[in-house]
Coordinates of C-alpha atoms and ligand atoms in Angstrom, one line a residue:
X1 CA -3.1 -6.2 25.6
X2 CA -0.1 -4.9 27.7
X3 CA 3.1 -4.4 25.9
X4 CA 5.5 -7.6 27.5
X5 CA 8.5 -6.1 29.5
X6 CA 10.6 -8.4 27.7
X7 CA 9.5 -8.2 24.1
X8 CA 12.3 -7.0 22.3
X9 CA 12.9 -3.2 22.0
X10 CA 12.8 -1.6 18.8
X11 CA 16.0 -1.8 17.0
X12 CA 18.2 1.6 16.5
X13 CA 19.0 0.4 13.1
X14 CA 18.4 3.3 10.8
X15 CA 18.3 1.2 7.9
X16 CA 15.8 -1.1 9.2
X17 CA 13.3 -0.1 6.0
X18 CA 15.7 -1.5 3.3
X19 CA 14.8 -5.4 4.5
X20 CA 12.1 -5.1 6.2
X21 CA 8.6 -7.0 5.8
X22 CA 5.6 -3.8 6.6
X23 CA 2.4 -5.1 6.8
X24 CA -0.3 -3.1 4.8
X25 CA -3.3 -2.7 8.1
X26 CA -6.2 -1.3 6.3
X27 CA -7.9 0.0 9.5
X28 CA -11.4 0.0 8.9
X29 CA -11.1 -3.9 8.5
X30 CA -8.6 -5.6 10.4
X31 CA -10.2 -5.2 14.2
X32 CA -13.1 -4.0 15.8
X33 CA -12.7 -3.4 19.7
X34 CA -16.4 -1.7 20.3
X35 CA -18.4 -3.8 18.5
X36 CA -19.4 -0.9 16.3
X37 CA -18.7 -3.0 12.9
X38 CA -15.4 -1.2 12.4
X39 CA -12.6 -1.8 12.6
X40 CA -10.1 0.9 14.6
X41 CA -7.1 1.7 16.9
X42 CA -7.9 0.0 19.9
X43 CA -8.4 -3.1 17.4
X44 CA -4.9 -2.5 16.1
X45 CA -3.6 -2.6 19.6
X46 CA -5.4 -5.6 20.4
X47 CA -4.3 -7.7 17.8
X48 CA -0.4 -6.6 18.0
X49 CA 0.7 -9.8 19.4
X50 CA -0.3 -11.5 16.5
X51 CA 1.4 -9.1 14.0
X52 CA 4.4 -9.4 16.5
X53 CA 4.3 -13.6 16.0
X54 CA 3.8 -13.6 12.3
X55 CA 7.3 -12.0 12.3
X56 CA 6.9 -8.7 10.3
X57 CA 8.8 -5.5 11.3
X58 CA 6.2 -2.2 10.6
X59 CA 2.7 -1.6 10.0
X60 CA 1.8 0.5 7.3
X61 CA -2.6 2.1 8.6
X62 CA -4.0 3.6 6.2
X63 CA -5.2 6.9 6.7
X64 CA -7.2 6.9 10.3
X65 CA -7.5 10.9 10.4
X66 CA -11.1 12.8 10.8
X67 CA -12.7 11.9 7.4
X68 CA -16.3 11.8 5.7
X69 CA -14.9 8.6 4.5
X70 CA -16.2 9.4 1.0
X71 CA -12.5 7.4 -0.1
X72 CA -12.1 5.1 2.3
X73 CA -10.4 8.1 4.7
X74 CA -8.2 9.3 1.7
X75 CA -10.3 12.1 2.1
X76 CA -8.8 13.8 5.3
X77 CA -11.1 16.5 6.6
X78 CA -8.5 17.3 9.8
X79 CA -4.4 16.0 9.5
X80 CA -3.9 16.3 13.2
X81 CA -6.7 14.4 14.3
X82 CA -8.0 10.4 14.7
X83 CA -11.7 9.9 12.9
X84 CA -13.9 9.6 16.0
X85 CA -14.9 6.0 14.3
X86 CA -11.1 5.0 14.8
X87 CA -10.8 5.9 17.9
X88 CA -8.7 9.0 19.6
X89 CA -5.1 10.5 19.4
X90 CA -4.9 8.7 22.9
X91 CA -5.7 5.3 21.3
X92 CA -3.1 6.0 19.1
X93 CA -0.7 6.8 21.6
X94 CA -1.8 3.8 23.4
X95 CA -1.5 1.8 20.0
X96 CA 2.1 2.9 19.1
X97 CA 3.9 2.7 22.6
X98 CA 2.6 -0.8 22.9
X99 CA 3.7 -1.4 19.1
X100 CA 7.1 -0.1 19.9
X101 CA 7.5 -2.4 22.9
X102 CA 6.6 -5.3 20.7
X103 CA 9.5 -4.3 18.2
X104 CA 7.4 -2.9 15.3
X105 CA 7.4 -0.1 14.0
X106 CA 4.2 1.8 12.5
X107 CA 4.1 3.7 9.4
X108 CA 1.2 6.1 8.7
X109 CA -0.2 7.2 5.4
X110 CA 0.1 10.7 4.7
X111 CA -2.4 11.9 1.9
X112 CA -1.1 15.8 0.5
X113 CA -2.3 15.9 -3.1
X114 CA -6.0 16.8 -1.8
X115 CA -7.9 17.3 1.4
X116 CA -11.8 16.0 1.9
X117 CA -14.1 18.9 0.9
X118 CA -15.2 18.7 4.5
X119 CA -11.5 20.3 5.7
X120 CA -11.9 23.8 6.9
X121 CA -9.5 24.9 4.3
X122 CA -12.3 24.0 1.6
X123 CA -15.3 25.1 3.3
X124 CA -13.5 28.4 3.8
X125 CA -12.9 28.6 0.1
X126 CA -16.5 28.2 -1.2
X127 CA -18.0 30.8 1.4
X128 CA -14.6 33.6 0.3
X129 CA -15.7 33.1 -3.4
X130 CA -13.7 33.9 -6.0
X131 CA -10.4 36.1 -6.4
X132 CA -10.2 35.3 -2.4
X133 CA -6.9 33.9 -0.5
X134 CA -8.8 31.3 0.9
X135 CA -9.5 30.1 -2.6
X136 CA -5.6 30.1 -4.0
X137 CA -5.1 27.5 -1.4
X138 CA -6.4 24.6 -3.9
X139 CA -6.9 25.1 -7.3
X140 CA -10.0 27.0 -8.5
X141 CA -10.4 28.3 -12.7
X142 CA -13.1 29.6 -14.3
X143 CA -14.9 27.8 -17.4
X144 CA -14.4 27.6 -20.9
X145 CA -17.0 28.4 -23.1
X146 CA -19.1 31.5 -23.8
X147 CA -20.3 31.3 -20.2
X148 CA -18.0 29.5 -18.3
X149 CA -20.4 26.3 -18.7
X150 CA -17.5 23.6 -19.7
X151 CA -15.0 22.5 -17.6
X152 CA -11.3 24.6 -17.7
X153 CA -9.5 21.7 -19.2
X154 CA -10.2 18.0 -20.6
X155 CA -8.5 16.4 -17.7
X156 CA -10.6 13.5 -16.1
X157 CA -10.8 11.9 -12.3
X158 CA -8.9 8.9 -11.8
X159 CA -12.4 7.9 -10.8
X160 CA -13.9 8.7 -14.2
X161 CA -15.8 11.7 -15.5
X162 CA -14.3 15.2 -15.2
X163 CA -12.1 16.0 -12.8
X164 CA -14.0 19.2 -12.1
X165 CA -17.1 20.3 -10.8
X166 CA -18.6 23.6 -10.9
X167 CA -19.9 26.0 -7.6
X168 CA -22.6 27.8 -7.1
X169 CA -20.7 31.4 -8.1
X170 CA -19.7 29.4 -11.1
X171 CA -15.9 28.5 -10.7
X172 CA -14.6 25.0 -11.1
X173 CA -11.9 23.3 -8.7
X174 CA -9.8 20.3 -9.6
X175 CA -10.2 17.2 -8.0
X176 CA -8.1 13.9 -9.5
X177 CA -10.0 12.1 -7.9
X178 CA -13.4 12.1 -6.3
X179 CA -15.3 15.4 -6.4
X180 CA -15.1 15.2 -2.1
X181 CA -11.3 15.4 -2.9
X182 CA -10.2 19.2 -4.3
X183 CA -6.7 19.0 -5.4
X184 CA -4.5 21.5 -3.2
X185 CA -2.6 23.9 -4.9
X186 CA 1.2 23.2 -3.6
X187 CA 2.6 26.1 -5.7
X188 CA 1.0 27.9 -2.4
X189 CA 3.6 28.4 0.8
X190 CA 0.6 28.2 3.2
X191 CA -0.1 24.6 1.9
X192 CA 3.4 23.3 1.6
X193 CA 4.2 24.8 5.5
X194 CA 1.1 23.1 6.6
X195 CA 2.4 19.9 5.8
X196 CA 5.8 20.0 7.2
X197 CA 3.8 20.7 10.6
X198 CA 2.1 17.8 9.8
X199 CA 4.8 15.7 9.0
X200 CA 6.4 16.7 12.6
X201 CA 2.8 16.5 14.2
X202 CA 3.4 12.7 13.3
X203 CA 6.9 12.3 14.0
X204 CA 6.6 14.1 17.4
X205 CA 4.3 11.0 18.2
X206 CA 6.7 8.4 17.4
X207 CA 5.8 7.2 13.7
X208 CA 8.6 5.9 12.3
X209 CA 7.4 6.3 9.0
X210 CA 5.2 8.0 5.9
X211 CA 3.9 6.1 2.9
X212 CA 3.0 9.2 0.6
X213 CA 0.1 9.1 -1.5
X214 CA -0.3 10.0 -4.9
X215 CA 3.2 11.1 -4.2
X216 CA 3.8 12.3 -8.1
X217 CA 0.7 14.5 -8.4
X218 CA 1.0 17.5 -6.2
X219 CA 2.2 19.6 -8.7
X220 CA 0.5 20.4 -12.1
X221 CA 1.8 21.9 -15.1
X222 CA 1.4 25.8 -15.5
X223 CA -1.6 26.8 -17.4
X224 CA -3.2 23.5 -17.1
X225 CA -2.7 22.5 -20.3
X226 CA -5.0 19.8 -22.4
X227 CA -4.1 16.4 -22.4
X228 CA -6.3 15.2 -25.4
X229 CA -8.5 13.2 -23.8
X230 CA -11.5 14.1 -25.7
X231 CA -9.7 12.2 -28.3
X232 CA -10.1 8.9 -26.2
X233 CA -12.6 7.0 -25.1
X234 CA -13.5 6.6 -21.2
X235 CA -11.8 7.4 -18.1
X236 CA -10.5 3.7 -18.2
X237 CA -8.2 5.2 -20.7
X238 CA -6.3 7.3 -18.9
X239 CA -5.9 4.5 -16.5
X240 CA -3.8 3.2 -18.6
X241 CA -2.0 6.6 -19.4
X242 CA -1.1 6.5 -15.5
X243 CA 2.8 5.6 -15.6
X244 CA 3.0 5.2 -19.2
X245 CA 3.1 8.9 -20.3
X246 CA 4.0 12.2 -18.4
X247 CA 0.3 13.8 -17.9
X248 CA 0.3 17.4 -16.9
X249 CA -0.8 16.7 -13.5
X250 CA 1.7 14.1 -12.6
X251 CA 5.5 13.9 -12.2
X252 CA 6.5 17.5 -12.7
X253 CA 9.9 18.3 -11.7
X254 CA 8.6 20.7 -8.8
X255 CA 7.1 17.6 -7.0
X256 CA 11.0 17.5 -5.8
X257 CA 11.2 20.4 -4.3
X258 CA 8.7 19.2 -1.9
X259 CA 10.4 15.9 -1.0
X260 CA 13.7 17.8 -0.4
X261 CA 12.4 20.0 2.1
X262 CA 11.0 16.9 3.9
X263 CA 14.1 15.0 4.0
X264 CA 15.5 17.1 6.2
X265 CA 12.7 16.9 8.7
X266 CA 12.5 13.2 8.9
X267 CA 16.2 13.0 9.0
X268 CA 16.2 16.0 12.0
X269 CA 14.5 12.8 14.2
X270 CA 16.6 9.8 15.3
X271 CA 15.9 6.3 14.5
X272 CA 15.3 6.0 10.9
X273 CA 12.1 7.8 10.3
X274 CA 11.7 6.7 6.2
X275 CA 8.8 7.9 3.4
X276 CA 7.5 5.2 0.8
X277 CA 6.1 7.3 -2.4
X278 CA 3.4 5.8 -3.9
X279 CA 4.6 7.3 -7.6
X280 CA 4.0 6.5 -11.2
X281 CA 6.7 7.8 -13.5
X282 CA 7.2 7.2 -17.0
X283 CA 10.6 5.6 -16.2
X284 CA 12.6 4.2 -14.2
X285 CA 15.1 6.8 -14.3
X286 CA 12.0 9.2 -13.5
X287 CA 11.3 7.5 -10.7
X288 CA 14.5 7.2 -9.6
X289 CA 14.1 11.1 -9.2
X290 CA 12.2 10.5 -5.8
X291 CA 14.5 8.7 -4.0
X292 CA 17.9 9.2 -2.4
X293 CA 19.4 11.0 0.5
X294 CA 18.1 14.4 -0.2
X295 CA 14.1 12.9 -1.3
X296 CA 12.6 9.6 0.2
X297 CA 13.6 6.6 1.1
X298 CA 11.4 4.4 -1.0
X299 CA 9.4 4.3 -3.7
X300 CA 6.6 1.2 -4.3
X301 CA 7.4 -1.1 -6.8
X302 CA 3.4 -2.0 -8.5
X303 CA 4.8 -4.7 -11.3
X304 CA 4.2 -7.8 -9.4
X305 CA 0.5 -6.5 -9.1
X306 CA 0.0 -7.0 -13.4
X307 CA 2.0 -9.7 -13.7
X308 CA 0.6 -12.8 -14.8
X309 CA 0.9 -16.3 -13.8
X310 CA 4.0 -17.5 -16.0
X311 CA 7.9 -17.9 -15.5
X312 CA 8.5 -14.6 -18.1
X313 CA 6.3 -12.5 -16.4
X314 CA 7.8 -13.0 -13.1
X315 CA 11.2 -13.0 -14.1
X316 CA 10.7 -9.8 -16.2
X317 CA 8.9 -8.7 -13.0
X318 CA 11.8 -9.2 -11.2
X319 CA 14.9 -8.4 -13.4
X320 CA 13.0 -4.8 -14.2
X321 CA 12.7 -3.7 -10.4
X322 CA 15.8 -5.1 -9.5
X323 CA 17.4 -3.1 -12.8
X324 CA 15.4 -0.1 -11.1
X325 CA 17.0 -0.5 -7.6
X326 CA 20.2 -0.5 -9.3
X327 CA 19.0 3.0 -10.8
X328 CA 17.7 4.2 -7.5
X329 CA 20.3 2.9 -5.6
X330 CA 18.4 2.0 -2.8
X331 CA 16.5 -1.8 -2.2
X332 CA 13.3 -2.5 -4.6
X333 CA 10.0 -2.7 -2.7
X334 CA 7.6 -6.0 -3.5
X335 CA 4.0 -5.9 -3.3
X336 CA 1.6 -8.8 -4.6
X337 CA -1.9 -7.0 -3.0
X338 CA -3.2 -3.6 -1.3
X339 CA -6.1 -2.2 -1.1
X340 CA -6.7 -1.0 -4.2
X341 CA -6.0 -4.5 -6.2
X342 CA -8.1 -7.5 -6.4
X343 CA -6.5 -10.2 -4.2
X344 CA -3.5 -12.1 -5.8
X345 CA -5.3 -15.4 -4.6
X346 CA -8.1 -14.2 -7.1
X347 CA -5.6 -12.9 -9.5
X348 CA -4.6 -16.2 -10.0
X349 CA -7.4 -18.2 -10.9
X350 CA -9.0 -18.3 -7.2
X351 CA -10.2 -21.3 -5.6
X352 CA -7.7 -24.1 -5.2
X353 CA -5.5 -23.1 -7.9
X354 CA -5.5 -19.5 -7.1
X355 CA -4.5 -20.4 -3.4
X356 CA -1.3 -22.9 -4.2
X357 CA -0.1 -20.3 -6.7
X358 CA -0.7 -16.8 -4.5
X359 CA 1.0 -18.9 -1.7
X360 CA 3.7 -20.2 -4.3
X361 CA 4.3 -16.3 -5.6
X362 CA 4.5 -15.0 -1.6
X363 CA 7.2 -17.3 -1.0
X364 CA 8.9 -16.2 -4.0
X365 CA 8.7 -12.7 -3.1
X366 CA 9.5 -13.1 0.6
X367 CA 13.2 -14.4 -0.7
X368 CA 13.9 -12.0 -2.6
X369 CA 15.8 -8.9 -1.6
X370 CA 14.5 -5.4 -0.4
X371 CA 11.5 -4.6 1.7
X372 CA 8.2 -6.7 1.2
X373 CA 4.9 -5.1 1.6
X374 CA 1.7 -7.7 2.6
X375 CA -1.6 -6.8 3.2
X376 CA -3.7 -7.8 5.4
X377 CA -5.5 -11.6 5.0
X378 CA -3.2 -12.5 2.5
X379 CA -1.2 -14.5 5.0
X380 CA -4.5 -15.9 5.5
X381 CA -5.1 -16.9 1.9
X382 CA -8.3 -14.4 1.5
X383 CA -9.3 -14.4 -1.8
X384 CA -11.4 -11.4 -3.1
X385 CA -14.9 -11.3 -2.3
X386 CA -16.5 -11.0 -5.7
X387 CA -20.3 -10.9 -4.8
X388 CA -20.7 -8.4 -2.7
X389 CA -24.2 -6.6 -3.2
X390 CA -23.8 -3.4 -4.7
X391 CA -25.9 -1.7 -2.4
X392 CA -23.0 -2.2 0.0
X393 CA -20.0 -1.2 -2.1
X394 CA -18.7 1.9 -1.0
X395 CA -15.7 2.7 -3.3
X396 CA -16.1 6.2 -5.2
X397 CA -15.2 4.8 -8.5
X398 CA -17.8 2.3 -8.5
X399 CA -20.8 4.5 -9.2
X400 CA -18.6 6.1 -12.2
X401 CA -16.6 3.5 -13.6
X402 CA -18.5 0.1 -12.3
X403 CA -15.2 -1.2 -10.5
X404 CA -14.9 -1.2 -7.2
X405 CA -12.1 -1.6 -4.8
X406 CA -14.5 -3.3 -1.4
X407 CA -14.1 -7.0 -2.2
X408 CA -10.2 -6.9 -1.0
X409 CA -11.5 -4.3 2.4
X410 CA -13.6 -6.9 3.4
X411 CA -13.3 -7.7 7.4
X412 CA -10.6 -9.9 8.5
X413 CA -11.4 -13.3 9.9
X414 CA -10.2 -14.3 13.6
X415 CA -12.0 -17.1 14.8
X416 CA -15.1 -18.7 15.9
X417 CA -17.7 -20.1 14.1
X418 CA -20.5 -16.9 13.2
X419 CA -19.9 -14.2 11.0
X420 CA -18.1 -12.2 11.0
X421 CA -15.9 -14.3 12.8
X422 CA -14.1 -12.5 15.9
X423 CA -13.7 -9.4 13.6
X424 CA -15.3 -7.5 16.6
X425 CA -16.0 -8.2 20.6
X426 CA -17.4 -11.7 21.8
X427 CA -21.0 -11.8 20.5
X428 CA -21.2 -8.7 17.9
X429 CA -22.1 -9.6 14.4
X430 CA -21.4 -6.2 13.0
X431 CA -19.2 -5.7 10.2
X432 CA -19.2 -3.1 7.5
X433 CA -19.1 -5.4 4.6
X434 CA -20.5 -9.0 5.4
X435 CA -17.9 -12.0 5.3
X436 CA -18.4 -14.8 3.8
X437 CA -19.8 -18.3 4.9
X438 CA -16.2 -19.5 3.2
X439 CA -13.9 -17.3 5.6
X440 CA -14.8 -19.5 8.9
X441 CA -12.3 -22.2 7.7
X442 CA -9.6 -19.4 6.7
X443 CA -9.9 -17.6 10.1
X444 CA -6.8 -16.9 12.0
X445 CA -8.1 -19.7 15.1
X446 CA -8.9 -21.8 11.9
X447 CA -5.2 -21.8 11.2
X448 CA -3.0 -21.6 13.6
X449 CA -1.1 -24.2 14.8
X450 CA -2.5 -26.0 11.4
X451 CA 0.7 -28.0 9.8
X452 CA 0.5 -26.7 6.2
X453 CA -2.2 -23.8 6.6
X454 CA -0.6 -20.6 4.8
X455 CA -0.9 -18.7 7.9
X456 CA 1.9 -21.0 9.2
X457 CA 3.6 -21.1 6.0
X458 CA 3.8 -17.5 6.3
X459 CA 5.4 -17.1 9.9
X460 CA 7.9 -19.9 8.3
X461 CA 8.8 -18.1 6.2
X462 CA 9.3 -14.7 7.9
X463 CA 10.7 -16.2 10.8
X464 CA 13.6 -18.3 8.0
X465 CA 14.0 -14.3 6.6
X466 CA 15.1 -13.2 9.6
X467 CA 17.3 -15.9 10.5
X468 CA 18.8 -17.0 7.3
X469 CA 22.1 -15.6 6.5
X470 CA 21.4 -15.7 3.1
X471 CA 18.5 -13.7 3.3
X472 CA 20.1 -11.2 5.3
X473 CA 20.3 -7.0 3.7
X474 CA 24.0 -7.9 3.5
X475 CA 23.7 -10.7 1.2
X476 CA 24.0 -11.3 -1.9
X477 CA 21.4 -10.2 -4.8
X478 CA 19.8 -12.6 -7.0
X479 CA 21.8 -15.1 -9.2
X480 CA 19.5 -16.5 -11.6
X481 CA 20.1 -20.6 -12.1
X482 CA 19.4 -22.6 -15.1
X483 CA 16.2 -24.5 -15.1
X484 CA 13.8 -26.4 -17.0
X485 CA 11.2 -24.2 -19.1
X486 CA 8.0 -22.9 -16.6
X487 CA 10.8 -22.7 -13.7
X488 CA 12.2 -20.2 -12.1
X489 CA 15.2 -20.6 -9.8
X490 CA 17.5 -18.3 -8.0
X491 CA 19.8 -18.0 -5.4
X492 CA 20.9 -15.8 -2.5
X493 CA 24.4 -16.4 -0.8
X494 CA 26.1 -15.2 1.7
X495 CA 29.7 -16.5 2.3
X496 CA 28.9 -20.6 1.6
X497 CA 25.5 -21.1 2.5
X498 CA 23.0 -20.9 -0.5
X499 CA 19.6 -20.1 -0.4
X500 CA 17.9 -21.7 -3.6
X501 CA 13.9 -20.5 -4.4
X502 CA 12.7 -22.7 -6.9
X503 CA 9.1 -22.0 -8.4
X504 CA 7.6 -24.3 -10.8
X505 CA 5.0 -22.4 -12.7
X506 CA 5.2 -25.3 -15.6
X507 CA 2.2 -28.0 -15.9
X508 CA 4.6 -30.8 -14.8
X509 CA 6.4 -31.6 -11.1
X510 CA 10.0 -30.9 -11.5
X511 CA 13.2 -32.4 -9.4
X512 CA 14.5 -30.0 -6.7
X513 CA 17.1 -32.3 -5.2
X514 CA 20.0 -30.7 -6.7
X515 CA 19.5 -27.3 -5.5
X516 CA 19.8 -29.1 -1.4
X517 CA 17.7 -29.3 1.5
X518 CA 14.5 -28.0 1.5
X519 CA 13.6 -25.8 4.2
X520 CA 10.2 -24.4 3.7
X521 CA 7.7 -25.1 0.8
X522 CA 4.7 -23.8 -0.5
X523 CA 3.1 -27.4 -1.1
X524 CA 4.0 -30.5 0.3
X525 CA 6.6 -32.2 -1.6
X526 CA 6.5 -35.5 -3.6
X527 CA 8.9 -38.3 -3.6
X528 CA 11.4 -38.7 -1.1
X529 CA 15.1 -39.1 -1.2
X530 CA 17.2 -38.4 -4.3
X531 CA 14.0 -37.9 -6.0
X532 CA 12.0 -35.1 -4.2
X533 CA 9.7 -32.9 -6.5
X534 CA 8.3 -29.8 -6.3
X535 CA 4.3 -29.9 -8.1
X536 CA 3.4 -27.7 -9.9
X537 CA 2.1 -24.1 -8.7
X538 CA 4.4 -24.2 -5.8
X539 CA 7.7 -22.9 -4.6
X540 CA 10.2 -23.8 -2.0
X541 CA 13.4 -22.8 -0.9
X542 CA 16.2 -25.0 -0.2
X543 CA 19.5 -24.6 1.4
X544 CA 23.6 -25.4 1.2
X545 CA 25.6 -24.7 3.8
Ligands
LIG601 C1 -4.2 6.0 -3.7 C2 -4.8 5.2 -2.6 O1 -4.2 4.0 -2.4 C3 -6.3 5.0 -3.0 O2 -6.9 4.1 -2.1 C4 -7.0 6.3 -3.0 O3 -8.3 6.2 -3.5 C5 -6.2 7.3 -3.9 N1 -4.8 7.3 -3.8 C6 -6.7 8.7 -3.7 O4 -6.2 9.2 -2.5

């Protein structure tokens, strides 16, 4: 692909984050340009157009740096560098400028809590032993017990069992997550300086923008103090700690620190570079803590991801982040699916049912105010791919917990009519994970152009965010109407035109007349004149001007 001459520039807006629609590219999956079976930066750059059609403003790649891969690449062995399986920094120099020219930006994803155990910082650590400098870079303790044989806390992996493990000369290092992931120890200047390189290493390049993971973890209590979890059951318990509670290893006040010597840096660059913290925080006051003009710009917002299909649970979905934006004072964030949750089609009952009501709940989400995150296929309507063989899963935490994140990083379908369905060059039938038989219909050929197919109810409706006033970052929030029970309706105005999204999530169609012309709807209306409804599991917005 060459960048069009007379694609619109990229907008000097430095606000442009606070509306703006990023789409989640999960690299590995979205487009193979060498036939290889994965997916990678040339892929990326390929498939821009597209992106640039469906009408969203950034990309968000996960990470796409020199990696063992043992996390998907949230294992970075080398910051500065592109994974030879993605491609090279000149791909991704290729990759941006022609993004750029298209008009979207390209956020990367920045991973400081821990490095792979393949980074040089690590290896250097296990051959200086202990007591050494090298080793005060992450965070190394010795054992409890009469020989040092039990672990120097209870704490456990995100990823289940212990989050230590023991070398050879008998230490133990953290890891919070998979044992190929030691924790860094950000009380140390080395590791902090390090990544403010990094950070301009990116920004040097032209990112416009960091989504931080595991942003509320880098810094753990002094003295690594017990939580109790002997006391509990599995690891699955502390998954539900995560948020809930203030743990010793997540959401200490030093964290800040760190985010306030990074503002500066991204605001020392023109054009708006932003950072999207992927933080849990016991409240929203907490997590108000990590945004603002002096910290970062965003932080996610993970309700809609729990919420369940019914008109309370959205609307206490809603009201909560929108009471947290308020907090924050900056614009909520929206996400229905990533890469670490089971697809929202799925979510919602899969099949026929789950389709009408993910594609009801985007539409919802799309009109509401503040930046939307998708991921990848779900403008497609993918639902989760529940029967992959296990021989084939490669998430960490399936071998220790039994769940596993692979059915939502499965290949994106393109077109044609053989697996795995344009994901790579004419004529390869590589792909990492196979597709299913299912995703020929869903491809991207499969649906565009198709009146009614949620890949074009999806540009709809991202081109009718752009456009309509109503939806503008100027306008106003969201007025809540009165509606039947099992309904949900709300507006948006700006000036006198009203934009109205009405979702029925009730077991009966419901009349929409009232509320004016519809403009875009999630399932093809019934009726006609004075009596138009809206069946049930969909949404649609309607307008007064
Ligand atoms: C959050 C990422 O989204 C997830 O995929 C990863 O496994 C963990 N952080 C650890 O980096």
């Amino acid at each position: 692909m060459t960048a069009s001459t007379t694609a619109p520039p990229i907008t000097t807006d430095d606000d442009w984050w606070r509306s703006a629609v990023v789409y989640q590219v999960y690299v590995r999956s979205f487009a193979d340009s060498d036939g290889d079976g994965i997916g990678d930066l040339q892929g990326i750059r390929q498939r821009l157009p597209y992106l640039r059609d469906l009408g969203v403003d950034a990309l968000w790649l996960t990470p796409f740096y020199t990696s063992p891969m043992i996390d998907g690449g949230y294992d970075v062995a080398d910051y500065r560098d592109v994974d030879p399986m993605f491609g090279t920094l000149a791909d991704f120099d290729e990759m941006i400028t022609d993004a750029h020219a298209l008009g979207l930006r390209i956020i990367v994803d920045l991973v400081p809590n821990h490095t792979s155990s393949a980074h040089r910082w690590f290896t250097a650590a296990l051959a200086a032993g202990p007591g050494s400098p090298e080793r005060a870079r992450y965070l190394f303790a010795e054992g409890r017990g009469a020989h040092g044989e039990l672990p120097p806390n209870d704490w456990e992996s995100i990823f289940g069992g212990p989050a230590w493990t023991r070398v050879a000369d008998g230490e133990w290092y953290l890891h919070l997550f998979d044992p190929a992931q030691p924790d860094l120890n950000w009380r140390h200047r080395e590791v902090r300086t390090e990544f403010e390189d990094v950070l301009r290493f990116w920004l040097d390049r032209g990112v416009d923008g960091f989504r931080v993971d595991v942003a509320h973890g880098m810094i753990k209590a002094e003295g690594l103090p017990d939580v109790g979890f002997s006391t509990m059951t599995t690891g699955q318990r502390q998954v539900e700690l995560l948020g809930k509670g203030r743990l010793p290893y997540f959401d200490q006040d030093e964290v800040h620190e760190i985010y306030r010597a990074w503002r500066p840096i991204l605001d020392s660059y023109p054009g708006g570079r932003m950072a999207v913290a992927e933080a849990w925080a016991e409240t929203p006051q907490r997590l108000a803590r990590y945004i603002g003009p002096d910290e970062l710009h965003q932080a996610f917002s993970f309700d809609f991801l729990d919420a369940t299909w019914s008109a309370d649970s959205f609307r206490k979905v809603i009201d909560t982040a929108l009471a947290e934006s308020t907090v924050v004072g900056a614009p909520t964030t929206w996400v229905l699916s990533n890469h670490d949750k089971q697809r929202h089609v799925t979510r919602y009952g899969d099949g026929d049912q789950g389709l009408r009501r993910a594609r009801a709940a985007s539409l919802l989400m799309l009109a509401l105010p503040g930046c939307a995150y998708l991921y990848q296929g779900e403008e497609l309507g993918l639902p989760e791919v529940l029967d992959l063989p296990d021989e084939l899963r490669q998430d960490p935490a399936f071998l220790r917990t039994g769940e596993s994140r692979d059915g939502c990083r499965v290949p994106i379908p393109w077109s044609g009519e053989l697996a795995p369905y344009g994901f790579g060059p004419a004529g390869s039938e590589l792909s990492w994970l196979p597709t299913p038989a299912t995703w020929q219909a869903l491809s991207v050929g499969a649906q565009t152009d198709v009146p009614g197919s949620t890949l074009e109810l999806y540009r709809a409706a991202l081109r009718i965010r752009h456009e309509h006033p109503a939806l503008a970052v100027d306008a106003d929030g969201v007025t809540w109407l009165e509606s039947e029970p099992g309904v949900l309706a709300f507006s948006r105005t700006a000036g006198t035109t009203v934009l109205t999204c009405v979702v029925n999530l009730s077991g009966a169609p419901v009349a929409i007349d009232g509320y004016g012309e519809p403009v875009v709807a999630s399932a093809a209306l019934t009726g006609s004149g004075s009596t138009r409804l809206l069946p049930i599991d969909a949404s649609a917005w309607l307008e007064r001007r």
